[in-house]
Amino acid sequence: MELTPAALKFVLHWGEMGQAWGINRTMAQVHALLFISPEALDAAAISTLLGVSRSNVSTSLRELITWGVVRRVHVIGCRCDRFEALKDVFETFRVIMAERKRREMDPTIALLDHCVSEAKAAGPDEAYTREQLEKMLEFTRMVTMFYSHIDRLPSSALQALFKGGATLSRLFGPGRPSASSGSERDAVPVGSSTQAK
């Protein structure tokens, strides 16, 4: 396999994006390479294509397998392990979100819960801090709950949800109708003084 200019740009950008998310650059590049590769690759091929050390590739592969976005495959007649990435982008999104929830959101909720308890025990002096921490805890729990609903959707439903973004913004956006707006609010009762003018 050779990296085309488009493939190289994608791999490099995925590495930069991964680094911005707090993920090792090489790990993100390995994932990107395996995602666009039409066949499973061994560690030596990955190392050569990316120009990184075998040890760095091995560490990245172990982590990607732990995340669940890459798996080890065996090819008949080949002694070395080969690796392939999940090819379904929605399934990849689901797996990455689940891992980020486990590593980031769950510990954050536990910490916030503990901090709220400490602030409550501190009495009136910590009232404002407690209120702010409770708001953050409630928001974080809502995000986690929303994710749990998303996680149960099949990929086809998840795709439909994403494609329906414009519909959702119309339903829940600033211009949505409410009980105190729209035709009900603007209607003028028959016989009112406004109508007589």
PDB file of C-alpha atoms in Angstrom:
ATOM      1  CA  MET A   1       0.000   0.000   0.000  1.00  0.00           C
ATOM      2  CA  GLU A   2       1.161   3.525  -0.794  1.00  0.00           C
ATOM      3  CA  LEU A   3      -0.234   6.687   0.715  1.00  0.00           C
ATOM      4  CA  THR A   4      -1.798   8.916  -1.924  1.00  0.00           C
ATOM      5  CA  PRO A   5      -1.670  12.699  -1.384  1.00  0.00           C
ATOM      6  CA  ALA A   6      -5.309  12.675  -0.203  1.00  0.00           C
ATOM      7  CA  ALA A   7      -4.669   9.759   2.175  1.00  0.00           C
ATOM      8  CA  LEU A   8      -1.542  11.437   3.559  1.00  0.00           C
ATOM      9  CA  LYS A   9      -3.424  14.693   4.182  1.00  0.00           C
ATOM     10  CA  PHE A  10      -6.144  12.797   6.017  1.00  0.00           C
ATOM     11  CA  VAL A  11      -3.692  10.840   8.172  1.00  0.00           C
ATOM     12  CA  LEU A  12      -1.741  13.983   9.103  1.00  0.00           C
ATOM     13  CA  HIS A  13      -4.886  15.956   9.893  1.00  0.00           C
ATOM     14  CA  TRP A  14      -6.362  13.101  11.951  1.00  0.00           C
ATOM     15  CA  GLY A  15      -3.149  13.096  13.977  1.00  0.00           C
ATOM     16  CA  GLU A  16      -3.408  16.839  14.615  1.00  0.00           C
ATOM     17  CA  MET A  17      -7.080  16.561  15.511  1.00  0.00           C
ATOM     18  CA  GLY A  18      -6.383  13.673  17.859  1.00  0.00           C
ATOM     19  CA  GLN A  19      -3.684  15.694  19.585  1.00  0.00           C
ATOM     20  CA  ALA A  20      -6.151  18.570  20.052  1.00  0.00           C
ATOM     21  CA  TRP A  21      -8.489  16.088  21.775  1.00  0.00           C
ATOM     22  CA  GLY A  22      -5.705  14.918  24.086  1.00  0.00           C
ATOM     23  CA  ILE A  23      -4.914  11.739  22.135  1.00  0.00           C
ATOM     24  CA  ASN A  24      -1.384  10.781  21.139  1.00  0.00           C
ATOM     25  CA  ARG A  25      -0.652  11.986  17.592  1.00  0.00           C
ATOM     26  CA  THR A  26       0.820   8.668  16.427  1.00  0.00           C
ATOM     27  CA  MET A  27      -2.128   6.754  17.873  1.00  0.00           C
ATOM     28  CA  ALA A  28      -4.535   8.951  15.872  1.00  0.00           C
ATOM     29  CA  GLN A  29      -2.438   8.554  12.715  1.00  0.00           C
ATOM     30  CA  VAL A  30      -2.369   4.767  13.098  1.00  0.00           C
ATOM     31  CA  HIS A  31      -6.143   4.776  13.433  1.00  0.00           C
ATOM     32  CA  ALA A  32      -6.537   7.009  10.364  1.00  0.00           C
ATOM     33  CA  LEU A  33      -4.239   4.785   8.296  1.00  0.00           C
ATOM     34  CA  LEU A  34      -6.105   1.619   9.240  1.00  0.00           C
ATOM     35  CA  PHE A  35      -9.449   3.315   8.602  1.00  0.00           C
ATOM     36  CA  ILE A  36      -8.576   4.150   4.992  1.00  0.00           C
ATOM     37  CA  SER A  37      -6.610   0.969   4.294  1.00  0.00           C
ATOM     38  CA  PRO A  38      -8.566  -1.527   2.171  1.00  0.00           C
ATOM     39  CA  GLU A  39      -6.745  -4.405   3.850  1.00  0.00           C
ATOM     40  CA  ALA A  40      -5.444  -5.265   7.310  1.00  0.00           C
ATOM     41  CA  LEU A  41      -1.840  -4.112   7.918  1.00  0.00           C
ATOM     42  CA  ASP A  42       0.904  -5.480  10.128  1.00  0.00           C
ATOM     43  CA  ALA A  43       2.920  -3.332  12.522  1.00  0.00           C
ATOM     44  CA  ALA A  44       5.937  -3.235  10.205  1.00  0.00           C
ATOM     45  CA  ALA A  45       3.885  -1.865   7.298  1.00  0.00           C
ATOM     46  CA  ILE A  46       2.259   0.732   9.562  1.00  0.00           C
ATOM     47  CA  SER A  47       5.674   1.779  10.856  1.00  0.00           C
ATOM     48  CA  THR A  48       7.050   2.158   7.319  1.00  0.00           C
ATOM     49  CA  LEU A  49       4.046   4.052   5.951  1.00  0.00           C
ATOM     50  CA  LEU A  50       3.927   6.513   8.850  1.00  0.00           C
ATOM     51  CA  GLY A  51       7.677   6.799   9.354  1.00  0.00           C
ATOM     52  CA  VAL A  52       7.470   6.082  13.086  1.00  0.00           C
ATOM     53  CA  SER A  53       9.183   3.508  15.273  1.00  0.00           C
ATOM     54  CA  ARG A  54       7.824  -0.017  15.708  1.00  0.00           C
ATOM     55  CA  SER A  55       7.604   0.471  19.469  1.00  0.00           C
ATOM     56  CA  ASN A  56       5.479   3.596  18.992  1.00  0.00           C
ATOM     57  CA  VAL A  57       3.216   1.712  16.572  1.00  0.00           C
ATOM     58  CA  SER A  58       2.889  -1.228  19.002  1.00  0.00           C
ATOM     59  CA  THR A  59       1.946   1.090  21.876  1.00  0.00           C
ATOM     60  CA  SER A  60      -0.600   2.878  19.685  1.00  0.00           C
ATOM     61  CA  LEU A  61      -2.131  -0.392  18.472  1.00  0.00           C
ATOM     62  CA  ARG A  62      -2.521  -1.690  22.037  1.00  0.00           C
ATOM     63  CA  GLU A  63      -4.316   1.517  23.035  1.00  0.00           C
ATOM     64  CA  LEU A  64      -6.551   1.505  19.943  1.00  0.00           C
ATOM     65  CA  ILE A  65      -7.515  -2.108  20.646  1.00  0.00           C
ATOM     66  CA  THR A  66      -8.353  -1.105  24.235  1.00  0.00           C
ATOM     67  CA  TRP A  67     -10.557   1.701  22.884  1.00  0.00           C
ATOM     68  CA  GLY A  68     -12.299  -0.817  20.609  1.00  0.00           C
ATOM     69  CA  VAL A  69     -11.735   0.988  17.287  1.00  0.00           C
ATOM     70  CA  VAL A  70      -9.053  -1.428  16.037  1.00  0.00           C
ATOM     71  CA  ARG A  71      -8.922  -5.206  16.161  1.00  0.00           C
ATOM     72  CA  ARG A  72      -6.271  -7.835  15.571  1.00  0.00           C
ATOM     73  CA  VAL A  73      -6.884 -10.173  12.619  1.00  0.00           C
ATOM     74  CA  HIS A  74      -5.100 -13.311  11.482  1.00  0.00           C
ATOM     75  CA  VAL A  75      -4.366 -14.075   7.859  1.00  0.00           C
ATOM     76  CA  ILE A  76      -3.771 -17.673   6.731  1.00  0.00           C
ATOM     77  CA  GLY A  77      -0.147 -18.189   5.779  1.00  0.00           C
ATOM     78  CA  CYS A  78       1.036 -15.074   7.621  1.00  0.00           C
ATOM     79  CA  ARG A  79       2.745 -15.443  10.979  1.00  0.00           C
ATOM     80  CA  CYS A  80       2.519 -11.810  12.015  1.00  0.00           C
ATOM     81  CA  ASP A  81      -0.595 -10.184  13.398  1.00  0.00           C
ATOM     82  CA  ARG A  82      -2.445  -7.740  11.219  1.00  0.00           C
ATOM     83  CA  PHE A  83      -4.758  -4.971  12.286  1.00  0.00           C
ATOM     84  CA  GLU A  84      -7.876  -3.337  10.915  1.00  0.00           C
ATOM     85  CA  ALA A  85     -10.062  -0.459  12.078  1.00  0.00           C
ATOM     86  CA  LEU A  86     -13.820  -0.291  12.342  1.00  0.00           C
ATOM     87  CA  LYS A  87     -15.064   0.871   8.949  1.00  0.00           C
ATOM     88  CA  ASP A  88     -18.550   2.071   9.967  1.00  0.00           C
ATOM     89  CA  VAL A  89     -18.141   5.768  10.873  1.00  0.00           C
ATOM     90  CA  PHE A  90     -21.213   5.751  13.121  1.00  0.00           C
ATOM     91  CA  GLU A  91     -20.019   2.681  14.997  1.00  0.00           C
ATOM     92  CA  THR A  92     -16.595   4.334  15.334  1.00  0.00           C
ATOM     93  CA  PHE A  93     -18.274   7.455  16.738  1.00  0.00           C
ATOM     94  CA  ARG A  94     -20.247   5.320  19.187  1.00  0.00           C
ATOM     95  CA  VAL A  95     -17.163   3.454  20.432  1.00  0.00           C
ATOM     96  CA  ILE A  96     -15.083   6.635  20.821  1.00  0.00           C
ATOM     97  CA  MET A  97     -17.893   8.380  22.711  1.00  0.00           C
ATOM     98  CA  ALA A  98     -18.314   5.413  25.048  1.00  0.00           C
ATOM     99  CA  GLU A  99     -14.602   5.376  25.816  1.00  0.00           C
ATOM    100  CA  ARG A 100     -14.484   9.151  26.382  1.00  0.00           C
ATOM    101  CA  LYS A 101     -17.480   8.855  28.701  1.00  0.00           C
ATOM    102  CA  ARG A 102     -15.722   6.129  30.692  1.00  0.00           C
ATOM    103  CA  ARG A 103     -12.434   8.029  30.893  1.00  0.00           C
ATOM    104  CA  GLU A 104     -13.697  11.598  31.271  1.00  0.00           C
ATOM    105  CA  MET A 105     -17.379  12.013  32.103  1.00  0.00           C
ATOM    106  CA  ASP A 106     -17.758   9.246  34.702  1.00  0.00           C
ATOM    107  CA  PRO A 107     -14.778  10.433  36.824  1.00  0.00           C
ATOM    108  CA  THR A 108     -15.989  14.049  36.476  1.00  0.00           C
ATOM    109  CA  ILE A 109     -19.454  13.141  37.772  1.00  0.00           C
ATOM    110  CA  ALA A 110     -17.924  11.272  40.707  1.00  0.00           C
ATOM    111  CA  LEU A 111     -15.687  14.246  41.545  1.00  0.00           C
ATOM    112  CA  LEU A 112     -18.512  16.789  41.257  1.00  0.00           C
ATOM    113  CA  ASP A 113     -20.755  14.645  43.447  1.00  0.00           C
ATOM    114  CA  HIS A 114     -18.024  14.517  46.086  1.00  0.00           C
ATOM    115  CA  CYS A 115     -17.426  18.292  45.851  1.00  0.00           C
ATOM    116  CA  VAL A 116     -21.148  19.022  46.251  1.00  0.00           C
ATOM    117  CA  SER A 117     -21.228  16.865  49.395  1.00  0.00           C
ATOM    118  CA  GLU A 118     -18.210  18.713  50.803  1.00  0.00           C
ATOM    119  CA  ALA A 119     -19.750  22.102  49.987  1.00  0.00           C
ATOM    120  CA  LYS A 120     -22.998  21.109  51.712  1.00  0.00           C
ATOM    121  CA  ALA A 121     -21.094  20.035  54.805  1.00  0.00           C
ATOM    122  CA  ALA A 122     -19.265  23.381  54.893  1.00  0.00           C
ATOM    123  CA  GLY A 123     -22.509  25.248  55.601  1.00  0.00           C
ATOM    124  CA  PRO A 124     -23.726  28.697  54.502  1.00  0.00           C
ATOM    125  CA  ASP A 125     -20.252  29.994  53.640  1.00  0.00           C
ATOM    126  CA  GLU A 126     -20.103  27.579  50.710  1.00  0.00           C
ATOM    127  CA  ALA A 127     -23.704  28.149  49.531  1.00  0.00           C
ATOM    128  CA  TYR A 128     -22.762  29.857  46.246  1.00  0.00           C
ATOM    129  CA  THR A 129     -20.037  27.311  45.470  1.00  0.00           C
ATOM    130  CA  ARG A 130     -22.492  24.482  46.193  1.00  0.00           C
ATOM    131  CA  GLU A 131     -25.115  25.997  43.878  1.00  0.00           C
ATOM    132  CA  GLN A 132     -22.621  26.335  41.012  1.00  0.00           C
ATOM    133  CA  LEU A 133     -21.295  22.817  41.518  1.00  0.00           C
ATOM    134  CA  GLU A 134     -24.834  21.431  41.583  1.00  0.00           C
ATOM    135  CA  LYS A 135     -25.573  23.166  38.259  1.00  0.00           C
ATOM    136  CA  MET A 136     -22.458  21.659  36.718  1.00  0.00           C
ATOM    137  CA  LEU A 137     -23.259  18.226  38.144  1.00  0.00           C
ATOM    138  CA  GLU A 138     -26.825  18.371  36.787  1.00  0.00           C
ATOM    139  CA  PHE A 139     -25.577  19.424  33.344  1.00  0.00           C
ATOM    140  CA  THR A 140     -22.926  16.684  33.254  1.00  0.00           C
ATOM    141  CA  ARG A 141     -25.500  14.074  34.248  1.00  0.00           C
ATOM    142  CA  MET A 142     -27.869  15.337  31.525  1.00  0.00           C
ATOM    143  CA  VAL A 143     -25.114  15.052  28.902  1.00  0.00           C
ATOM    144  CA  THR A 144     -24.334  11.528  30.091  1.00  0.00           C
ATOM    145  CA  MET A 145     -28.010  10.571  30.035  1.00  0.00           C
ATOM    146  CA  PHE A 146     -28.380  11.995  26.526  1.00  0.00           C
ATOM    147  CA  TYR A 147     -25.373   9.947  25.437  1.00  0.00           C
ATOM    148  CA  SER A 148     -26.889   6.773  26.953  1.00  0.00           C
ATOM    149  CA  HIS A 149     -30.019   7.287  24.808  1.00  0.00           C
ATOM    150  CA  ILE A 150     -27.881   7.897  21.697  1.00  0.00           C
ATOM    151  CA  ASP A 151     -25.776   4.829  22.438  1.00  0.00           C
ATOM    152  CA  ARG A 152     -28.826   2.553  22.288  1.00  0.00           C
ATOM    153  CA  LEU A 153     -29.733   3.667  18.764  1.00  0.00           C
ATOM    154  CA  PRO A 154     -28.728   1.489  15.794  1.00  0.00           C
ATOM    155  CA  SER A 155     -26.375   3.118  13.288  1.00  0.00           C
ATOM    156  CA  SER A 156     -29.226   3.752  10.832  1.00  0.00           C
ATOM    157  CA  ALA A 157     -31.219   5.665  13.476  1.00  0.00           C
ATOM    158  CA  LEU A 158     -28.111   7.565  14.566  1.00  0.00           C
ATOM    159  CA  GLN A 159     -27.518   8.614  10.960  1.00  0.00           C
ATOM    160  CA  ALA A 160     -31.140   9.772  10.652  1.00  0.00           C
ATOM    161  CA  LEU A 161     -30.779  11.765  13.877  1.00  0.00           C
ATOM    162  CA  PHE A 162     -27.699  13.556  12.596  1.00  0.00           C
ATOM    163  CA  LYS A 163     -29.295  14.252   9.222  1.00  0.00           C
ATOM    164  CA  GLY A 164     -32.345  15.653  11.003  1.00  0.00           C
ATOM    165  CA  GLY A 165     -30.340  18.426  12.653  1.00  0.00           C
ATOM    166  CA  ALA A 166     -32.152  21.169  10.731  1.00  0.00           C
ATOM    167  CA  THR A 167     -35.516  19.760  11.822  1.00  0.00           C
ATOM    168  CA  LEU A 168     -34.369  19.624  15.444  1.00  0.00           C
ATOM    169  CA  SER A 169     -33.152  23.223  15.341  1.00  0.00           C
ATOM    170  CA  ARG A 170     -36.534  24.306  13.987  1.00  0.00           C
ATOM    171  CA  LEU A 171     -38.331  22.384  16.733  1.00  0.00           C
ATOM    172  CA  PHE A 172     -36.146  23.547  19.612  1.00  0.00           C
ATOM    173  CA  GLY A 173     -34.546  26.719  18.243  1.00  0.00           C
ATOM    174  CA  PRO A 174     -35.324  30.336  19.149  1.00  0.00           C
ATOM    175  CA  GLY A 175     -38.105  30.675  16.564  1.00  0.00           C
ATOM    176  CA  ARG A 176     -40.162  27.718  17.807  1.00  0.00           C
ATOM    177  CA  PRO A 177     -43.822  28.293  18.660  1.00  0.00           C
ATOM    178  CA  SER A 178     -44.741  28.271  22.339  1.00  0.00           C
ATOM    179  CA  ALA A 179     -47.896  28.582  24.404  1.00  0.00           C
ATOM    180  CA  SER A 180     -47.297  32.310  24.862  1.00  0.00           C
ATOM    181  CA  SER A 181     -46.390  33.109  21.268  1.00  0.00           C
ATOM    182  CA  GLY A 182     -47.617  32.733  17.714  1.00  0.00           C
ATOM    183  CA  SER A 183     -51.201  32.960  16.576  1.00  0.00           C
ATOM    184  CA  GLU A 184     -52.643  32.565  20.080  1.00  0.00           C
ATOM    185  CA  ARG A 185     -50.693  35.535  21.400  1.00  0.00           C
ATOM    186  CA  ASP A 186     -51.398  37.700  18.350  1.00  0.00           C
ATOM    187  CA  ALA A 187     -55.108  36.903  18.118  1.00  0.00           C
ATOM    188  CA  VAL A 188     -57.456  39.716  19.115  1.00  0.00           C
ATOM    189  CA  PRO A 189     -60.680  38.712  20.875  1.00  0.00           C
ATOM    190  CA  VAL A 190     -63.911  39.612  19.049  1.00  0.00           C
ATOM    191  CA  GLY A 191     -65.483  42.761  20.454  1.00  0.00           C
ATOM    192  CA  SER A 192     -62.277  44.005  22.066  1.00  0.00           C
ATOM    193  CA  SER A 193     -61.370  47.681  22.104  1.00  0.00           C
ATOM    194  CA  THR A 194     -58.421  46.951  19.796  1.00  0.00           C
ATOM    195  CA  GLN A 195     -60.763  45.612  17.114  1.00  0.00           C
ATOM    196  CA  ALA A 196     -63.053  48.652  17.350  1.00  0.00           C
ATOM    197  CA  LYS A 197     -60.237  51.058  16.496  1.00  0.00           C
TER     198      LYS A 197
END
